[in-house]
Amino acid sequence: MPLVKTWQLIAGSAVAGLALSVAAVAAAGPWDSGQRKAERDRAASWSRTGGADHGGGPGSGALPEAAPSAPGVLGAIGPGVPRGQSAPAAPAAAGGLAAALKPLLADPALGTVRTASVVDTATGQVLYESGARDAMTPASTVKIATAAAALAALGPEHRIRTTVTPDAAPGQIVLVGGGDPSLTAKKKSPAGSGGSLVALAGDTAQALKAAGTDTVTLGYDDSLYTGPARHPIGVNPNIAPVAALTADEGRPDDSTSGPVDRSDDPARDAARAFRTLLAERGIKVTGEPAKAKAAAGVQPLAVTLSTPVAGLVERMLTSSDNDIAEALARQTALASGRPASFEGAEQAVTDRLTALGIDTSGSRFADGSGLNRADKISAGLLTGLLTKAADPQRPELRPVLTGLPVAGFTGTLKARNSGSSPAAGLLRAKTGTLSGVNSLSGTVVDPSGRLLAFAFLTANTPGPEGAEKALDKLAAAVATAS
């Protein structure tokens, strides 16, 4: 599709969201290569002149009309400002923004340390900052950095492979994990599209039967990742052991997000599930699946592919998915020639962001998810990344913006800045929460039609509820100040 200004894309989706019910927005999905089908259809349905067919229905005789151009949908937002040029009213706008933010930043609910950065993404102009270069523990807002690094390293359309290969001896096969965090053992994953052990088992069974084989032994290879599988926080319901072979994020139920006790050995459990799926398709597996090393250079019997990286990034940001975050960090390491470990991922993410022109001095990316308190980034780094993602010359980074939850509508912002809030539907942001740490970083369209990037990071907050309300007020002020 032709490149258009990213603020137009984001604004169009936001304004369309305001015109529809919360129920319609809650049905968002499925994920489609970094672009939400539901959001695309909602934007079209806001205007009866095109897009998804919302005509008279069967028997009406009406044909779908052509989709409107972006200017037609976004005319109410106002013209954009060419990149590199300053908006004429910027000084006044910056003054009004500072007057609105300073008293809100003084709220004791934000703890003893609070930093802020607000930037015009079209011009790069700093509209407000306070401690914007101070390194802070970011919690889950570090996922913005993980997303940008993964997209830069892999590209938005890259897919991760899970394969089945023949072993050296006849009648032996190996299930080889490639690190796909979307891999599922369910017939229809509640999380959406991704790699499928069900499809992989069907293709494997077909290949074996074609070769005259109906009995095999099954090995599994999860050696792609190195170093500790456990996150430094230890056993925790918010994340499974980080393994190159994992089905359904090691979840024992149909949940797709949120805390739940996980498998202690995701690779083994995925192999057991695959054994069952093979048996259901007429292939007998003798004995228990055992760890094995796949032979190099062997043609696979069957392959299943993950959701494209763009879609994985959107899932991760919308639901604050820690498992996807750690998988993407390791995939970034692999693409960068680094070991697929916590340490290798840290080095790779740092290198990729530096290559994007981001100042990473004083930063540390100890993990991809933000669960590690050793992570250190600044508010200025976050707004720098969001501005980079809005650059028309960096279309590969766009899922960093489209994956952000929408205030009052989706993901971790569904219940925040909702209802009558002036930011509802206009604000997209990543949340961050650890004990005593609360953060919020994202984008919003201001009254003049500019797409602004913002980041607010805090420390030593007395409680999450008060801190989140205070952060929401700050974000709403960015949306309304002029």
CSV table of C-alpha atoms in Angstrom, one decimal:
chain,number,residue,atom,x,y,z
A,1,MET,CA,0.0,0.0,0.0
A,2,PRO,CA,1.3,3.5,-0.6
A,3,LEU,CA,3.0,5.1,2.4
A,4,VAL,CA,0.9,7.7,4.2
A,5,LYS,CA,1.7,9.6,7.4
A,6,THR,CA,1.5,7.3,10.3
A,7,TRP,CA,-0.4,9.8,12.4
A,8,GLN,CA,-3.1,9.6,9.8
A,9,LEU,CA,-3.2,5.8,10.1
A,10,ILE,CA,-3.3,5.9,13.9
A,11,ALA,CA,-5.8,8.8,14.1
A,12,GLY,CA,-8.1,7.2,11.6
A,13,SER,CA,-8.3,4.0,13.7
A,14,ALA,CA,-8.8,6.0,16.9
A,15,VAL,CA,-11.6,8.2,15.6
A,16,ALA,CA,-13.3,5.2,14.1
A,17,GLY,CA,-13.1,3.5,17.4
A,18,LEU,CA,-15.0,6.4,19.1
A,19,ALA,CA,-17.9,5.9,16.8
A,20,LEU,CA,-18.5,2.3,17.7
A,21,SER,CA,-19.6,0.3,20.7
A,22,VAL,CA,-17.2,-1.2,23.2
A,23,ALA,CA,-18.6,-4.6,22.4
A,24,ALA,CA,-17.6,-4.2,18.7
A,25,VAL,CA,-14.1,-3.2,19.7
A,26,ALA,CA,-13.7,-6.1,22.2
A,27,ALA,CA,-14.2,-8.5,19.3
A,28,ALA,CA,-11.0,-7.3,17.7
A,29,GLY,CA,-9.0,-9.9,15.7
A,30,PRO,CA,-7.8,-12.0,14.3
A,31,TRP,CA,-4.2,-10.9,13.9
A,32,ASP,CA,-3.2,-10.5,10.3
A,33,SER,CA,0.5,-9.8,9.5
A,34,GLY,CA,0.7,-6.7,11.7
A,35,GLN,CA,-2.6,-5.2,10.8
A,36,ARG,CA,-5.8,-5.9,12.7
A,37,LYS,CA,-8.7,-7.0,10.4
A,38,ALA,CA,-11.2,-5.8,12.9
A,39,GLU,CA,-9.7,-2.3,13.1
A,40,ARG,CA,-9.5,-2.1,9.4
A,41,ASP,CA,-13.2,-3.1,9.1
A,42,ARG,CA,-14.2,-0.7,11.9
A,43,ALA,CA,-12.5,2.2,10.1
A,44,ALA,CA,-14.3,1.3,6.9
A,45,SER,CA,-17.7,0.9,8.6
A,46,TRP,CA,-17.5,4.3,10.2
A,47,SER,CA,-18.2,5.7,6.7
A,48,ARG,CA,-20.9,4.0,4.7
A,49,THR,CA,-19.1,4.9,1.5
A,50,GLY,CA,-16.8,1.9,1.3
A,51,GLY,CA,-14.4,-0.6,2.9
A,52,ALA,CA,-16.0,-3.7,4.4
A,53,ASP,CA,-19.5,-4.3,2.9
A,54,HIS,CA,-22.1,-2.9,5.3
A,55,GLY,CA,-24.8,-2.4,2.8
A,56,GLY,CA,-28.3,-3.7,2.7
A,57,GLY,CA,-27.4,-7.3,3.1
A,58,PRO,CA,-28.6,-10.3,1.1
A,59,GLY,CA,-31.2,-9.5,-1.5
A,60,SER,CA,-30.6,-5.7,-1.4
A,61,GLY,CA,-29.1,-5.6,-4.8
A,62,ALA,CA,-26.5,-3.1,-3.6
A,63,LEU,CA,-22.9,-3.7,-4.6
A,64,PRO,CA,-20.0,-2.8,-2.3
A,65,GLU,CA,-18.8,0.7,-3.0
A,66,ALA,CA,-15.1,1.7,-3.3
A,67,ALA,CA,-13.2,2.3,-0.1
A,68,PRO,CA,-12.6,5.9,0.7
A,69,SER,CA,-9.2,7.5,0.5
A,70,ALA,CA,-7.4,8.3,3.7
A,71,PRO,CA,-8.1,12.1,3.4
A,72,GLY,CA,-11.8,11.4,3.2
A,73,VAL,CA,-11.8,9.4,6.4
A,74,LEU,CA,-9.4,11.7,8.2
A,75,GLY,CA,-10.6,15.1,7.1
A,76,ALA,CA,-11.7,16.1,10.6
A,77,ILE,CA,-8.3,15.5,12.1
A,78,GLY,CA,-6.7,18.3,10.1
A,79,PRO,CA,-3.5,18.4,7.9
A,80,GLY,CA,-0.3,16.9,9.0
A,81,VAL,CA,3.0,18.7,9.4
A,82,PRO,CA,5.8,17.5,7.0
A,83,ARG,CA,8.6,15.7,8.8
A,84,GLY,CA,11.4,18.0,9.6
A,85,GLN,CA,9.2,21.1,9.8
A,86,SER,CA,7.9,22.7,12.9
A,87,ALA,CA,4.2,23.3,13.5
A,88,PRO,CA,3.6,27.0,13.5
A,89,ALA,CA,1.8,26.9,16.9
A,90,ALA,CA,4.4,24.6,18.5
A,91,PRO,CA,5.7,27.1,21.1
A,92,ALA,CA,2.3,27.9,22.4
A,93,ALA,CA,1.3,24.3,22.4
A,94,ALA,CA,4.4,23.3,24.3
A,95,GLY,CA,3.7,26.0,26.9
A,96,GLY,CA,0.1,24.8,27.3
A,97,LEU,CA,1.3,21.2,27.6
A,98,ALA,CA,3.8,22.1,30.3
A,99,ALA,CA,1.2,24.0,32.3
A,100,ALA,CA,-1.1,21.0,32.1
A,101,LEU,CA,1.5,18.3,33.0
A,102,LYS,CA,3.6,19.9,35.8
A,103,PRO,CA,0.9,19.8,38.5
A,104,LEU,CA,-0.2,16.3,37.5
A,105,LEU,CA,3.4,15.1,37.8
A,106,ALA,CA,3.5,16.4,41.3
A,107,ASP,CA,0.8,13.8,42.4
A,108,PRO,CA,2.2,11.8,45.3
A,109,ALA,CA,0.6,8.7,43.8
A,110,LEU,CA,3.5,8.7,41.3
A,111,GLY,CA,6.1,7.9,43.9
A,112,THR,CA,9.3,9.7,44.7
A,113,VAL,CA,10.8,9.7,41.2
A,114,ARG,CA,8.9,10.5,38.0
A,115,THR,CA,10.3,11.3,34.5
A,116,ALA,CA,8.5,12.4,31.4
A,117,SER,CA,9.0,13.0,27.7
A,118,VAL,CA,6.5,14.3,25.0
A,119,VAL,CA,7.6,14.6,21.4
A,120,ASP,CA,6.0,15.6,18.1
A,121,THR,CA,6.6,12.5,16.0
A,122,ALA,CA,6.3,14.4,12.7
A,123,THR,CA,9.0,16.9,13.6
A,124,GLY,CA,11.0,15.3,16.4
A,125,GLN,CA,10.4,18.5,18.4
A,126,VAL,CA,10.5,17.9,22.2
A,127,LEU,CA,7.3,19.5,23.6
A,128,TYR,CA,7.9,18.6,27.2
A,129,GLU,CA,10.5,16.7,29.2
A,130,SER,CA,11.5,16.2,32.8
A,131,GLY,CA,14.3,13.9,33.6
A,132,ALA,CA,13.9,12.5,30.1
A,133,ARG,CA,17.5,11.0,30.0
A,134,ASP,CA,17.3,9.4,33.5
A,135,ALA,CA,17.6,5.6,33.4
A,136,MET,CA,14.6,4.1,35.1
A,137,THR,CA,13.2,0.6,35.7
A,138,PRO,CA,10.6,0.5,32.9
A,139,ALA,CA,8.6,-2.6,33.7
A,140,SER,CA,6.7,-3.8,30.6
A,141,THR,CA,7.2,-0.6,28.6
A,142,VAL,CA,10.6,-2.2,27.7
A,143,LYS,CA,8.5,-4.3,25.3
A,144,ILE,CA,8.5,-1.3,23.0
A,145,ALA,CA,12.3,-1.7,22.7
A,146,THR,CA,11.9,-5.5,22.3
A,147,ALA,CA,9.4,-4.9,19.5
A,148,ALA,CA,11.5,-2.4,17.6
A,149,ALA,CA,14.7,-4.5,17.8
A,150,ALA,CA,12.9,-7.7,16.6
A,151,LEU,CA,11.2,-5.9,13.7
A,152,ALA,CA,14.6,-4.3,12.7
A,153,ALA,CA,16.4,-7.6,12.9
A,154,LEU,CA,13.8,-9.9,11.4
A,155,GLY,CA,11.4,-7.8,9.3
A,156,PRO,CA,7.6,-7.8,9.9
A,157,GLU,CA,6.9,-10.7,7.6
A,158,HIS,CA,9.4,-13.2,9.0
A,159,ARG,CA,7.9,-16.5,10.2
A,160,ILE,CA,9.5,-18.9,12.7
A,161,ARG,CA,9.6,-22.6,11.7
A,162,THR,CA,8.8,-25.7,13.7
A,163,THR,CA,9.8,-28.8,11.8
A,164,VAL,CA,9.7,-32.6,11.9
A,165,THR,CA,12.8,-34.2,10.4
A,166,PRO,CA,13.8,-37.9,9.9
A,167,ASP,CA,16.5,-39.1,12.2
A,168,ALA,CA,19.6,-41.2,11.2
A,169,ALA,CA,17.9,-44.5,11.8
A,170,PRO,CA,14.7,-45.7,10.0
A,171,GLY,CA,11.5,-45.2,11.9
A,172,GLN,CA,12.9,-42.3,14.0
A,173,ILE,CA,11.7,-38.7,13.7
A,174,VAL,CA,12.6,-35.5,15.6
A,175,LEU,CA,10.3,-32.6,16.4
A,176,VAL,CA,12.5,-29.5,16.1
A,177,GLY,CA,11.6,-26.3,17.9
A,178,GLY,CA,12.4,-23.0,16.2
A,179,GLY,CA,11.2,-20.7,19.0
A,180,ASP,CA,7.7,-20.0,17.8
A,181,PRO,CA,5.7,-18.5,20.7
A,182,SER,CA,2.5,-18.8,18.7
A,183,LEU,CA,2.7,-22.6,18.4
A,184,THR,CA,-0.4,-24.3,19.6
A,185,ALA,CA,-1.5,-27.9,20.1
A,186,LYS,CA,-5.2,-27.0,19.9
A,187,LYS,CA,-7.3,-27.5,16.8
A,188,LYS,CA,-8.3,-23.8,17.0
A,189,SER,CA,-6.1,-21.7,19.2
A,190,PRO,CA,-8.0,-19.0,21.2
A,191,ALA,CA,-5.0,-16.7,20.7
A,192,GLY,CA,-5.4,-16.6,17.0
A,193,SER,CA,-3.3,-17.8,14.0
A,194,GLY,CA,0.1,-19.3,14.5
A,195,GLY,CA,2.1,-22.4,14.2
A,196,SER,CA,0.0,-25.6,14.6
A,197,LEU,CA,1.1,-28.9,16.0
A,198,VAL,CA,-2.2,-30.3,14.7
A,199,ALA,CA,-1.4,-29.3,11.1
A,200,LEU,CA,2.2,-30.5,11.6
A,201,ALA,CA,1.0,-33.9,12.8
A,202,GLY,CA,-1.3,-34.3,9.9
A,203,ASP,CA,1.5,-33.5,7.4
A,204,THR,CA,3.9,-35.7,9.2
A,205,ALA,CA,1.5,-38.6,9.2
A,206,GLN,CA,0.8,-38.2,5.5
A,207,ALA,CA,4.6,-38.2,4.7
A,208,LEU,CA,5.2,-41.2,6.9
A,209,LYS,CA,2.4,-43.2,5.4
A,210,ALA,CA,3.5,-42.3,1.9
A,211,ALA,CA,6.9,-43.9,2.8
A,212,GLY,CA,5.2,-47.0,4.2
A,213,THR,CA,5.8,-46.2,7.9
A,214,ASP,CA,3.2,-46.3,10.6
A,215,THR,CA,5.3,-46.8,13.7
A,216,VAL,CA,8.0,-44.4,14.9
A,217,THR,CA,10.0,-43.3,17.9
A,218,LEU,CA,9.8,-39.6,18.6
A,219,GLY,CA,12.6,-37.3,19.7
A,220,TYR,CA,12.4,-33.6,20.3
A,221,ASP,CA,15.1,-30.9,19.8
A,222,ASP,CA,14.9,-27.7,21.8
A,223,SER,CA,18.6,-26.9,21.6
A,224,LEU,CA,18.2,-23.7,19.6
A,225,TYR,CA,18.1,-21.6,22.8
A,226,THR,CA,21.0,-21.6,25.3
A,227,GLY,CA,21.6,-20.5,28.9
A,228,PRO,CA,19.0,-20.7,31.7
A,229,ALA,CA,15.4,-21.3,30.6
A,230,ARG,CA,14.0,-19.8,33.8
A,231,HIS,CA,13.6,-16.1,34.0
A,232,PRO,CA,15.7,-14.6,36.8
A,233,ILE,CA,12.5,-14.0,38.8
A,234,GLY,CA,12.2,-17.8,39.1
A,235,VAL,CA,9.0,-19.8,39.0
A,236,ASN,CA,6.2,-17.3,38.2
A,237,PRO,CA,2.7,-17.5,36.8
A,238,ASN,CA,3.5,-14.6,34.5
A,239,ILE,CA,6.0,-16.5,32.4
A,240,ALA,CA,6.9,-20.0,31.3
A,241,PRO,CA,10.4,-21.3,31.0
A,242,VAL,CA,11.9,-19.9,27.9
A,243,ALA,CA,12.2,-22.8,25.5
A,244,ALA,CA,12.7,-23.1,21.7
A,245,LEU,CA,9.8,-25.7,21.7
A,246,THR,CA,6.7,-24.6,23.5
A,247,ALA,CA,3.0,-25.1,22.8
A,248,ASP,CA,0.3,-22.6,24.0
A,249,GLU,CA,2.9,-20.8,26.1
A,250,GLY,CA,3.0,-23.8,28.5
A,251,ARG,CA,-0.5,-22.9,29.7
A,252,PRO,CA,-2.6,-25.9,31.0
A,253,ASP,CA,-5.9,-24.3,30.1
A,254,ASP,CA,-7.5,-22.1,27.4
A,255,SER,CA,-6.2,-18.8,28.7
A,256,THR,CA,-4.2,-16.6,26.3
A,257,SER,CA,-3.0,-13.9,28.7
A,258,GLY,CA,-2.6,-13.2,32.4
A,259,PRO,CA,-1.0,-15.2,35.2
A,260,VAL,CA,-1.5,-19.0,35.3
A,261,ASP,CA,0.7,-21.8,36.5
A,262,ARG,CA,2.8,-23.0,33.6
A,263,SER,CA,4.5,-26.2,32.5
A,264,ASP,CA,7.9,-26.9,34.1
A,265,ASP,CA,9.1,-28.5,30.9
A,266,PRO,CA,7.3,-26.9,27.9
A,267,ALA,CA,9.4,-28.8,25.3
A,268,ARG,CA,8.7,-32.2,26.8
A,269,ASP,CA,5.0,-31.4,27.1
A,270,ALA,CA,4.8,-30.1,23.5
A,271,ALA,CA,6.4,-33.4,22.3
A,272,ARG,CA,3.9,-35.4,24.3
A,273,ALA,CA,1.0,-33.5,22.7
A,274,PHE,CA,2.5,-34.1,19.3
A,275,ARG,CA,2.8,-37.8,20.0
A,276,THR,CA,-1.0,-37.9,20.8
A,277,LEU,CA,-1.8,-36.0,17.6
A,278,LEU,CA,0.2,-38.5,15.6
A,279,ALA,CA,-1.6,-41.4,17.2
A,280,GLU,CA,-4.9,-39.8,16.3
A,281,ARG,CA,-3.7,-39.8,12.7
A,282,GLY,CA,-2.7,-43.4,12.6
A,283,ILE,CA,0.9,-43.2,13.5
A,284,LYS,CA,2.0,-45.2,16.5
A,285,VAL,CA,4.8,-43.7,18.6
A,286,THR,CA,6.7,-46.2,20.7
A,287,GLY,CA,7.9,-45.2,24.1
A,288,GLU,CA,8.2,-41.7,25.6
A,289,PRO,CA,9.4,-38.7,23.5
A,290,ALA,CA,13.1,-38.2,24.3
A,291,LYS,CA,15.5,-35.3,23.8
A,292,ALA,CA,17.4,-35.6,20.6
A,293,LYS,CA,19.6,-33.6,18.2
A,294,ALA,CA,18.2,-33.2,14.7
A,295,ALA,CA,20.6,-34.1,11.9
A,296,ALA,CA,22.0,-31.2,10.0
A,297,GLY,CA,21.0,-30.5,6.5
A,298,VAL,CA,18.1,-33.0,6.4
A,299,GLN,CA,15.0,-32.2,4.4
A,300,PRO,CA,12.1,-31.8,6.8
A,301,LEU,CA,9.1,-34.2,6.6
A,302,ALA,CA,6.8,-31.3,7.6
A,303,VAL,CA,6.9,-27.7,8.6
A,304,THR,CA,4.5,-25.3,10.3
A,305,LEU,CA,5.1,-21.5,10.5
A,306,SER,CA,4.4,-18.9,13.1
A,307,THR,CA,2.3,-15.8,12.9
A,308,PRO,CA,4.5,-13.2,11.1
A,309,VAL,CA,6.7,-11.2,13.4
A,310,ALA,CA,4.5,-8.1,13.0
A,311,GLY,CA,1.5,-10.1,14.4
A,312,LEU,CA,3.6,-11.4,17.2
A,313,VAL,CA,4.7,-7.9,18.1
A,314,GLU,CA,1.0,-6.8,18.2
A,315,ARG,CA,0.0,-9.6,20.4
A,316,MET,CA,2.9,-8.9,22.7
A,317,LEU,CA,2.1,-5.2,23.1
A,318,THR,CA,-1.7,-5.4,23.3
A,319,SER,CA,-1.8,-8.1,26.0
A,320,SER,CA,1.7,-7.4,27.5
A,321,ASP,CA,2.6,-11.0,26.7
A,322,ASN,CA,5.9,-11.9,28.5
A,323,ASP,CA,6.4,-15.2,26.7
A,324,ILE,CA,6.2,-13.7,23.3
A,325,ALA,CA,8.5,-10.9,24.5
A,326,GLU,CA,11.3,-13.3,25.6
A,327,ALA,CA,10.9,-15.3,22.4
A,328,LEU,CA,11.3,-12.2,20.2
A,329,ALA,CA,14.3,-11.1,22.2
A,330,ARG,CA,16.0,-14.5,21.5
A,331,GLN,CA,15.0,-14.4,17.8
A,332,THR,CA,16.6,-11.0,17.6
A,333,ALA,CA,19.8,-12.5,19.1
A,334,LEU,CA,19.7,-15.4,16.5
A,335,ALA,CA,19.3,-12.9,13.7
A,336,SER,CA,22.2,-10.9,15.0
A,337,GLY,CA,24.6,-13.8,15.4
A,338,ARG,CA,24.4,-13.8,19.2
A,339,PRO,CA,23.6,-16.7,21.5
A,340,ALA,CA,19.9,-17.2,22.0
A,341,SER,CA,20.1,-16.5,25.8
A,342,PHE,CA,19.2,-13.7,28.1
A,343,GLU,CA,22.7,-12.3,27.8
A,344,GLY,CA,22.8,-12.7,24.0
A,345,ALA,CA,19.4,-11.1,23.6
A,346,GLU,CA,20.5,-8.1,25.8
A,347,GLN,CA,23.5,-7.5,23.5
A,348,ALA,CA,21.5,-7.9,20.3
A,349,VAL,CA,18.6,-5.6,21.4
A,350,THR,CA,21.2,-2.9,22.4
A,351,ASP,CA,23.0,-3.3,19.1
A,352,ARG,CA,19.8,-3.1,17.0
A,353,LEU,CA,18.5,0.0,18.7
A,354,THR,CA,21.9,1.7,18.4
A,355,ALA,CA,21.8,0.9,14.7
A,356,LEU,CA,18.4,2.6,14.5
A,357,GLY,CA,20.0,5.8,15.7
A,358,ILE,CA,18.7,5.5,19.3
A,359,ASP,CA,21.0,6.6,22.1
A,360,THR,CA,21.2,3.6,24.4
A,361,SER,CA,23.8,5.0,26.8
A,362,GLY,CA,22.9,4.2,30.4
A,363,SER,CA,20.3,1.6,29.2
A,364,ARG,CA,20.1,-2.1,29.9
A,365,PHE,CA,17.9,-4.7,28.3
A,366,ALA,CA,18.3,-7.5,30.8
A,367,ASP,CA,15.2,-9.3,29.4
A,368,GLY,CA,12.7,-8.8,26.7
A,369,SER,CA,9.6,-8.6,28.9
A,370,GLY,CA,10.3,-6.1,31.6
A,371,LEU,CA,9.9,-8.5,34.5
A,372,ASN,CA,13.6,-8.0,35.4
A,373,ARG,CA,14.2,-4.9,37.6
A,374,ALA,CA,17.7,-4.7,36.2
A,375,ASP,CA,16.2,-3.3,33.0
A,376,LYS,CA,17.0,0.4,32.7
A,377,ILE,CA,15.8,2.8,30.0
A,378,SER,CA,14.7,6.5,29.9
A,379,ALA,CA,11.5,8.2,28.9
A,380,GLY,CA,13.5,9.9,26.1
A,381,LEU,CA,14.5,6.5,24.7
A,382,LEU,CA,10.9,5.4,24.6
A,383,THR,CA,9.6,8.5,22.8
A,384,GLY,CA,12.6,8.2,20.5
A,385,LEU,CA,11.6,4.7,19.5
A,386,LEU,CA,8.0,5.7,19.0
A,387,THR,CA,9.0,8.6,16.8
A,388,LYS,CA,11.3,6.2,14.9
A,389,ALA,CA,8.3,3.8,14.4
A,390,ALA,CA,6.2,6.7,13.0
A,391,ASP,CA,8.9,7.6,10.4
A,392,PRO,CA,7.6,7.1,6.9
A,393,GLN,CA,11.1,5.8,6.0
A,394,ARG,CA,10.7,3.0,8.6
A,395,PRO,CA,7.6,1.1,7.6
A,396,GLU,CA,9.0,-2.1,9.0
A,397,LEU,CA,8.6,-0.6,12.5
A,398,ARG,CA,4.9,0.3,12.2
A,399,PRO,CA,3.6,-2.6,14.2
A,400,VAL,CA,5.2,-0.9,17.3
A,401,LEU,CA,2.4,1.6,16.9
A,402,THR,CA,-0.4,-0.5,15.7
A,403,GLY,CA,0.1,-3.1,18.4
A,404,LEU,CA,-0.3,-0.6,21.3
A,405,PRO,CA,-3.5,-1.1,23.3
A,406,VAL,CA,-6.2,1.5,22.7
A,407,ALA,CA,-7.5,3.4,25.7
A,408,GLY,CA,-11.0,2.3,26.8
A,409,PHE,CA,-11.1,-0.4,24.1
A,410,THR,CA,-8.3,-3.1,23.9
A,411,GLY,CA,-5.8,-5.0,25.8
A,412,THR,CA,-4.2,-3.7,29.0
A,413,LEU,CA,-5.9,-0.3,28.4
A,414,LYS,CA,-9.4,-1.6,28.0
A,415,ALA,CA,-10.5,-0.3,31.4
A,416,ARG,CA,-8.3,2.8,31.5
A,417,ASN,CA,-9.1,6.2,30.1
A,418,SER,CA,-12.4,4.7,29.1
A,419,GLY,CA,-16.0,6.0,28.9
A,420,SER,CA,-16.2,9.7,28.8
A,421,SER,CA,-12.4,10.2,29.1
A,422,PRO,CA,-11.2,12.6,26.4
A,423,ALA,CA,-8.4,10.1,25.6
A,424,ALA,CA,-10.7,7.2,25.0
A,425,GLY,CA,-10.1,5.8,21.5
A,426,LEU,CA,-7.4,8.4,20.8
A,427,LEU,CA,-4.7,7.1,23.1
A,428,ARG,CA,-2.6,4.0,22.4
A,429,ALA,CA,0.0,3.1,25.0
A,430,LYS,CA,2.0,0.3,26.6
A,431,THR,CA,1.5,-0.1,30.3
A,432,GLY,CA,4.2,-1.2,32.8
A,433,THR,CA,3.7,-2.5,36.3
A,434,LEU,CA,6.0,-4.0,39.0
A,435,SER,CA,5.8,-3.5,42.7
A,436,GLY,CA,6.6,0.2,43.2
A,437,VAL,CA,7.1,0.8,39.5
A,438,ASN,CA,4.4,2.1,37.1
A,439,SER,CA,4.9,3.4,33.6
A,440,LEU,CA,2.9,4.4,30.5
A,441,SER,CA,4.3,5.1,27.0
A,442,GLY,CA,2.6,5.5,23.7
A,443,THR,CA,1.0,7.9,21.2
A,444,VAL,CA,-1.9,10.2,21.1
A,445,VAL,CA,-3.4,12.6,18.5
A,446,ASP,CA,-3.6,16.1,20.0
A,447,PRO,CA,-6.4,18.7,19.2
A,448,SER,CA,-4.4,20.1,16.3
A,449,GLY,CA,-4.0,16.7,14.6
A,450,ARG,CA,-0.4,16.0,15.5
A,451,LEU,CA,0.7,12.5,16.6
A,452,LEU,CA,2.5,12.9,19.8
A,453,ALA,CA,4.7,10.3,21.5
A,454,PHE,CA,4.9,10.3,25.3
A,455,ALA,CA,6.5,8.4,28.1
A,456,PHE,CA,6.0,8.6,31.9
A,457,LEU,CA,8.2,6.5,34.1
A,458,THR,CA,7.9,6.4,37.9
A,459,ALA,CA,9.6,4.7,40.9
A,460,ASN,CA,8.7,4.0,44.5
A,461,THR,CA,4.9,4.4,43.9
A,462,PRO,CA,2.8,3.6,47.0
A,463,GLY,CA,0.3,1.5,45.1
A,464,PRO,CA,-0.6,0.5,41.5
A,465,GLU,CA,-4.2,1.8,41.6
A,466,GLY,CA,-3.4,5.4,42.4
A,467,ALA,CA,-0.3,5.4,40.2
A,468,GLU,CA,-2.3,4.2,37.2
A,469,LYS,CA,-5.0,6.8,37.7
A,470,ALA,CA,-2.3,9.5,37.9
A,471,LEU,CA,-0.6,8.2,34.7
A,472,ASP,CA,-4.0,8.1,32.9
A,473,LYS,CA,-4.6,11.8,33.8
A,474,LEU,CA,-1.1,12.7,32.4
A,475,ALA,CA,-1.9,10.8,29.2
A,476,ALA,CA,-5.3,12.5,28.9
A,477,ALA,CA,-3.7,15.9,29.4
A,478,VAL,CA,-1.3,15.2,26.4
A,479,ALA,CA,-4.4,14.3,24.4
A,480,THR,CA,-6.2,17.6,25.2
A,481,ALA,CA,-3.6,20.3,25.9
A,482,SER,CA,-3.1,22.8,23.1
